[in-house]
GROMACS .gro file of C-alpha atoms in nm:
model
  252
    1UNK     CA    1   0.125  -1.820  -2.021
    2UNK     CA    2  -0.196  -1.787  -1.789
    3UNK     CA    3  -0.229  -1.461  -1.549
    4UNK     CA    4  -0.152  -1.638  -1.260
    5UNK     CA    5   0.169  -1.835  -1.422
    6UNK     CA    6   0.234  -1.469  -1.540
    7UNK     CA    7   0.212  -1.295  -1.215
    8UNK     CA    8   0.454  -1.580  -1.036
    9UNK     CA    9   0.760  -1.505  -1.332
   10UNK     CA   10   0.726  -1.148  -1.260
   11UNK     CA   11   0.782  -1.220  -0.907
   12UNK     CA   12   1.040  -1.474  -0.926
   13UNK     CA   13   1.235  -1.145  -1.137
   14UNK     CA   14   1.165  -0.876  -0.890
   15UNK     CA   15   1.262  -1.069  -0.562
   16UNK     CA   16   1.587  -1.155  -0.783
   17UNK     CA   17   1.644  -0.784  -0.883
   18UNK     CA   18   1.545  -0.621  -0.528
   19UNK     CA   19   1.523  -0.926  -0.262
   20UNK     CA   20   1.252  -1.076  -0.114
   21UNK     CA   21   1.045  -0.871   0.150
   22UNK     CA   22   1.118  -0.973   0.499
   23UNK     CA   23   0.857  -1.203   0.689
   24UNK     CA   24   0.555  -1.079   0.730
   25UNK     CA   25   0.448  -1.004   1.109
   26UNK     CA   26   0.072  -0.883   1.149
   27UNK     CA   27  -0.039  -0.559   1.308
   28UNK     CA   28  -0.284  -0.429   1.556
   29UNK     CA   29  -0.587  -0.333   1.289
   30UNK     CA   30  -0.645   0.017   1.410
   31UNK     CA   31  -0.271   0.139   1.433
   32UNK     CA   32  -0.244   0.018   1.029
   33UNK     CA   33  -0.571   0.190   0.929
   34UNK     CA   34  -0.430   0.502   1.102
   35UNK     CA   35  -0.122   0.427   0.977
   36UNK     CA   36  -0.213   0.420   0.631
   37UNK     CA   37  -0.479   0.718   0.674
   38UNK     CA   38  -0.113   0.957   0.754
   39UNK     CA   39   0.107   0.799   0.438
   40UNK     CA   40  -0.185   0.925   0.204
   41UNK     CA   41   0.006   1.175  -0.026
   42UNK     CA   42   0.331   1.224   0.090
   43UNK     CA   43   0.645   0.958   0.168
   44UNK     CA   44   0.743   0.769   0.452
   45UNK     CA   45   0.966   0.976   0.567
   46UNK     CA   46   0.714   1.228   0.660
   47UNK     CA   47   0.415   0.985   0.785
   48UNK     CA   48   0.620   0.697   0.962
   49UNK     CA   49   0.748   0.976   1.226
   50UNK     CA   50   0.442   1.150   1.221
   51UNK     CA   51   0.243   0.792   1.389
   52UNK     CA   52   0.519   0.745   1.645
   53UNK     CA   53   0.488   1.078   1.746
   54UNK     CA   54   0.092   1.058   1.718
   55UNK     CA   55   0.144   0.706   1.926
   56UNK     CA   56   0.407   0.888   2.226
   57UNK     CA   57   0.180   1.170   2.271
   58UNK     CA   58  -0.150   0.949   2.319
   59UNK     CA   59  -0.157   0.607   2.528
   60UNK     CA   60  -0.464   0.478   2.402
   61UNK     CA   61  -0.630   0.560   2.063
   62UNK     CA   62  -0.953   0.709   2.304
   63UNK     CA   63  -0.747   0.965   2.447
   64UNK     CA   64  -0.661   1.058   2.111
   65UNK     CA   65  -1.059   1.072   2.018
   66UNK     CA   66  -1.085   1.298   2.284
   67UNK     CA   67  -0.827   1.534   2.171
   68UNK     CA   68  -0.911   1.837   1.981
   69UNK     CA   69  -0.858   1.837   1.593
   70UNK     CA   70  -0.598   2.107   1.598
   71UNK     CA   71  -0.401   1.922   1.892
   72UNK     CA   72  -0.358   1.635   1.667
   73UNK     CA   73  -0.276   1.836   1.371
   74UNK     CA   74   0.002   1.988   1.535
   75UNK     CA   75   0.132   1.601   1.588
   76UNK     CA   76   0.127   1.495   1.225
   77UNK     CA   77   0.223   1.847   1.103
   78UNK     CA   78   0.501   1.647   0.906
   79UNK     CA   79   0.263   1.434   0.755
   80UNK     CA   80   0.114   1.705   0.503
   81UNK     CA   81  -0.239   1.802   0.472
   82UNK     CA   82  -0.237   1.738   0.878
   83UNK     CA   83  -0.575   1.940   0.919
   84UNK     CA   84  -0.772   1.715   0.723
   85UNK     CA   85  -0.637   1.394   0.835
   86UNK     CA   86  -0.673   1.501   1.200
   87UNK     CA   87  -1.040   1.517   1.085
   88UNK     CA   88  -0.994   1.205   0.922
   89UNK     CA   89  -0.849   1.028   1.231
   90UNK     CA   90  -1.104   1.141   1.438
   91UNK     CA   91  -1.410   1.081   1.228
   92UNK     CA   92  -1.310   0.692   1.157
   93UNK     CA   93  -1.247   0.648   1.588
   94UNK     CA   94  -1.532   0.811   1.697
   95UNK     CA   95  -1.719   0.593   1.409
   96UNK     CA   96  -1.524   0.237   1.531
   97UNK     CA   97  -1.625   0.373   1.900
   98UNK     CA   98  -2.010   0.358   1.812
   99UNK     CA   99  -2.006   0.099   1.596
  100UNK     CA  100  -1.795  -0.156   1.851
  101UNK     CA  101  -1.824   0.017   2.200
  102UNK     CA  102  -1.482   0.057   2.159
  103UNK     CA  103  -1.163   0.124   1.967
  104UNK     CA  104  -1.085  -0.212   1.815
  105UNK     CA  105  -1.139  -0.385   1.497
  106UNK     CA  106  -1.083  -0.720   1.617
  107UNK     CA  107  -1.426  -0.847   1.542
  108UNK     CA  108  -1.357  -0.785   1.151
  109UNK     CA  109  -1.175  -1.170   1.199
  110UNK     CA  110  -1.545  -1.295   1.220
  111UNK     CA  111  -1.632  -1.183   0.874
  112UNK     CA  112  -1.470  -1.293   0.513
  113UNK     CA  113  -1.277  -1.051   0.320
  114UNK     CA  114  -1.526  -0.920   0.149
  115UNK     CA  115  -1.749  -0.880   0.398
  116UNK     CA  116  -1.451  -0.681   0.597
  117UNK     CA  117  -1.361  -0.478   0.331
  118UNK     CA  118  -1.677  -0.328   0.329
  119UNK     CA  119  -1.730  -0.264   0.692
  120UNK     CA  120  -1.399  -0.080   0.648
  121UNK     CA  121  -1.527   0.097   0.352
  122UNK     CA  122  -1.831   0.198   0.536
  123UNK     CA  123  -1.626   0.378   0.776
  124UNK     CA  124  -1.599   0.726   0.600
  125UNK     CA  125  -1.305   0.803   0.424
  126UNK     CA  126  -1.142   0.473   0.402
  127UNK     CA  127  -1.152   0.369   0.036
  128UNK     CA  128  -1.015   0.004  -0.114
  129UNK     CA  129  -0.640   0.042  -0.062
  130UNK     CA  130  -0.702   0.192   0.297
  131UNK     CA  131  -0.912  -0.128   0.302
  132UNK     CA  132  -0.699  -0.346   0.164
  133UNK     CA  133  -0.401  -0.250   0.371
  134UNK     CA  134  -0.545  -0.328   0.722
  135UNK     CA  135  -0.654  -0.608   0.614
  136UNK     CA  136  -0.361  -0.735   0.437
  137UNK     CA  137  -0.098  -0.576   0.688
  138UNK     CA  138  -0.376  -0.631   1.007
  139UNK     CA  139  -0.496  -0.972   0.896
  140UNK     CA  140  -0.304  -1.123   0.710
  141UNK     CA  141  -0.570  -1.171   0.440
  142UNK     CA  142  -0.504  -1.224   0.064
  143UNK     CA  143  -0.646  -0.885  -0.101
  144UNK     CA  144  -0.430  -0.662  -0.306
  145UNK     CA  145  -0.366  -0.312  -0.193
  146UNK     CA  146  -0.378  -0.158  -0.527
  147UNK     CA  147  -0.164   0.219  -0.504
  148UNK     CA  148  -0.075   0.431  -0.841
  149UNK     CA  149   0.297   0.221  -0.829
  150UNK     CA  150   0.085  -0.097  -0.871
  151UNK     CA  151  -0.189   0.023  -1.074
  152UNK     CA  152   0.059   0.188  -1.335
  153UNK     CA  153   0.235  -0.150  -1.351
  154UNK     CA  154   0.035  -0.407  -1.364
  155UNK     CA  155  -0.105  -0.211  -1.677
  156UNK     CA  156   0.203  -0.223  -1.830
  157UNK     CA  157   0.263  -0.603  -1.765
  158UNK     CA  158  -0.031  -0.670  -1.883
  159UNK     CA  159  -0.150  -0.817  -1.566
  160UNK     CA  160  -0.466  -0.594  -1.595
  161UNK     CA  161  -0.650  -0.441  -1.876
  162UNK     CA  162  -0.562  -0.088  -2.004
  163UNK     CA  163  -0.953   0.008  -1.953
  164UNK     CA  164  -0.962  -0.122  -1.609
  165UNK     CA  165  -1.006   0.106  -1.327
  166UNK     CA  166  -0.795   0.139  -0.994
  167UNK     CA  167  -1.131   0.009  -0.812
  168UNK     CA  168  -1.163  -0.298  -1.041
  169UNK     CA  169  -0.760  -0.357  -1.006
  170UNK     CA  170  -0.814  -0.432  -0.653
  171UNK     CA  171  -1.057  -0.721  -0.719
  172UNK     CA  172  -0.845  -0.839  -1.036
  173UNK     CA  173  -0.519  -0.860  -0.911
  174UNK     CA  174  -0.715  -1.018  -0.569
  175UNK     CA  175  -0.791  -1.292  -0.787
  176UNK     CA  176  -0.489  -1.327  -0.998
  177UNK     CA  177  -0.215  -1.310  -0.818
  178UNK     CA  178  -0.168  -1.646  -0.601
  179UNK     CA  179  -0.245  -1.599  -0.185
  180UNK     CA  180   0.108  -1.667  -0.035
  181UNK     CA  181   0.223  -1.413  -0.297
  182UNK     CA  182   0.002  -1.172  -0.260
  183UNK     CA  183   0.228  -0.984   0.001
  184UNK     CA  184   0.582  -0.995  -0.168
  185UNK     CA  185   0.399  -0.906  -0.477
  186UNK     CA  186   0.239  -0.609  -0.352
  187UNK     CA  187   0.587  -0.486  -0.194
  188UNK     CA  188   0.823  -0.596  -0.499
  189UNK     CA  189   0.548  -0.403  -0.722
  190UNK     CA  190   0.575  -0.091  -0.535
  191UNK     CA  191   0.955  -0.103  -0.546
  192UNK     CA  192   0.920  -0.145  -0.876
  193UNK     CA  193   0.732   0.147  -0.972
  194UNK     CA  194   0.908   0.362  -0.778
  195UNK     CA  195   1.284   0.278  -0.916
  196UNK     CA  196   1.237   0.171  -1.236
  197UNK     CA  197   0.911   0.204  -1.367
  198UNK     CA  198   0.841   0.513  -1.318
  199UNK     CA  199   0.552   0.702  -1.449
  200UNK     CA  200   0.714   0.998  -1.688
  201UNK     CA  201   1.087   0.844  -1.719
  202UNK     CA  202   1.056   0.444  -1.691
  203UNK     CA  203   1.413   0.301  -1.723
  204UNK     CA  204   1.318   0.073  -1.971
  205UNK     CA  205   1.707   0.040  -2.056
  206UNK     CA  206   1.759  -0.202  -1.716
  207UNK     CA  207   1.398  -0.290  -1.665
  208UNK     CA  208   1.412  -0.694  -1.534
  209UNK     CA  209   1.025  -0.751  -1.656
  210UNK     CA  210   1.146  -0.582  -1.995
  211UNK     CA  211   1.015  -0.904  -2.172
  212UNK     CA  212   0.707  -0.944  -2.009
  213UNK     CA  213   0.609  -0.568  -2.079
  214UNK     CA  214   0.363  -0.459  -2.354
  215UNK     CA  215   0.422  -0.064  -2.252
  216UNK     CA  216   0.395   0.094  -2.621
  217UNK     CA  217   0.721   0.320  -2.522
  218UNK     CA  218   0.960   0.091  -2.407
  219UNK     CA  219   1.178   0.016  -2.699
  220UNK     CA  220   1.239   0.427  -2.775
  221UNK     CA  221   1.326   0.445  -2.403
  222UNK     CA  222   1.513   0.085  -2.389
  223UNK     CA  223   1.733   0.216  -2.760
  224UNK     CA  224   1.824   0.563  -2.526
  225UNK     CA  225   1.904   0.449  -2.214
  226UNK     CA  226   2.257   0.451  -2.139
  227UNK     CA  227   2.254   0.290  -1.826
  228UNK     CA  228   2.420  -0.029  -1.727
  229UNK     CA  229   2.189  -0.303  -1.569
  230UNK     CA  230   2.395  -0.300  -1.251
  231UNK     CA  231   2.275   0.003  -1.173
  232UNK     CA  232   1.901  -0.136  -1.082
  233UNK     CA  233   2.080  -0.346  -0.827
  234UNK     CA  234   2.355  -0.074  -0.689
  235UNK     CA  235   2.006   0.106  -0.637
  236UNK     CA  236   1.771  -0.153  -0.493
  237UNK     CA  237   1.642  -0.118  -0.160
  238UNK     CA  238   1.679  -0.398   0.075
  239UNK     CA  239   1.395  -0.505   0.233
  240UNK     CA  240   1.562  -0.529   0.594
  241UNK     CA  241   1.256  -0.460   0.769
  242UNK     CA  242   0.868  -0.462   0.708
  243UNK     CA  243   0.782  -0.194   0.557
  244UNK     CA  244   0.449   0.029   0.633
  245UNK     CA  245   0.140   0.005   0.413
  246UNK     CA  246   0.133   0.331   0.287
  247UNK     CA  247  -0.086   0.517  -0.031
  248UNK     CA  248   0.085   0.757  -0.257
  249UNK     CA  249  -0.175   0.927  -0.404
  250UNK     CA  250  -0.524   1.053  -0.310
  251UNK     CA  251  -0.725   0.781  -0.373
  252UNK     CA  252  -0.782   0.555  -0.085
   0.00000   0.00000   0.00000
């Protein structure tokens, strides 16, 4: 079984175990970079609020340029580390501001992915998932989004290599997994990773991908588990909505 053959049966088991993501509906660029910038490190629950009440408070995103740093860190308090991504914020509007006379990254539609991953990239403090997000979630472009759910995964499905870095997964998985699936795949993955294969306990015992997984553990933890496979659907998530491009862990 090729990668990409690969990549579709892990799919097709995921969307069975968890459902399939709602339909995708594009966003305005600049509130999913922001957007993204505020889930770094900590859980929706904390950033989603933390943007609305960023978005009330400000009407335009240049009144919120104009706002001191401490103003806006008392808006996404509940966000964590607020103080540096106030900075954050600011730094990558001012930068958009010079850069396109205004706030607005529509004009990243005239270049190719590559070409707008890098502009994003070159905006200070957006790495390749913050990339990768708008223009996934923005654009509606086929590029991986590549978070520590996804990276610790893909490893384990063999999807990737085991020496391959979280830089290189972005471009690999870009490339692997096919374009219309790129956005259930990213979603499913994430789910994934956060209810079942987790990073210290994986429940190998109910794991849907368990044949598809070359994880070195997972017939100790498979032999001990002492759950029932109903269990991974009693706890599944249903993807009612579309959910928020987020990053859970410091890289970008």
């Amino acid at each position: 079984m090729n990668l990409r053959d690969r990549a579709k049966k892990i799919l097709y088991l995921l969307e069975a175990a968890y459902g399939r993501p709602a339909l995708f509906v594009k966003d305005e660029p600049v509130d999913v970079l922001v957007r993204t910038i505020l889930s770094q490190n900590t859980s929706d629950k904390n950033s989603v609020p933390a943007f609305n009440a960023l978005k009330k408070h400000f009407v335009s995103w240049e009144r919120a340029l104009c706002a001191p740093v401490p103003e806006i860190t008392e808006i996404i308090k509940h966000a964590g580390l607020a103080n540096i991504k106030a900075r954050r914020i600011k730094a990558v509007l001012a930068e958009i501001k010079k850069r396109e006379g205004r706030i607005d990254l529509a004009g990243l539609d005239r270049l190719d992915d590559e070409g707008a991953g890098e502009y994003l990239e070159s905006l200070g403090g957006v790495g390749p998932k913050t990339a990768s997000c708008v223009l996934l979630f923005a654009f509606d472009r086929p590029v991986m989004p590549v978070d520590t759910h996804i990276f610790r995964v893909a490893k384990r499905l063999s999807l990737i290599g085991a020496g391959t870095d979280i830089k290189q997964a972005h471009k690999a998985l870009t490339k692997i997994i096919p374009k219309d699936l790129i956005y259930a795949f990213h979603l499913c993955i994430i789910v994934h990773g956060r209810r079942t294969c987790k990073s210290q306990t994986p429940k190998c015992g109910v794991c849907v991908v368990y044949g598809l997984c070359g994880y070195e553990k997972k017939s100790v933890i498979a032999s001990e588990a002492k759950q029932s496979k109903n269990e991974i659907a009693s706890d599944s998530p249903a993807f009612g909505s579309q959910p928020h491009p987020r990053n859970d862990d410091e890289s970008e």
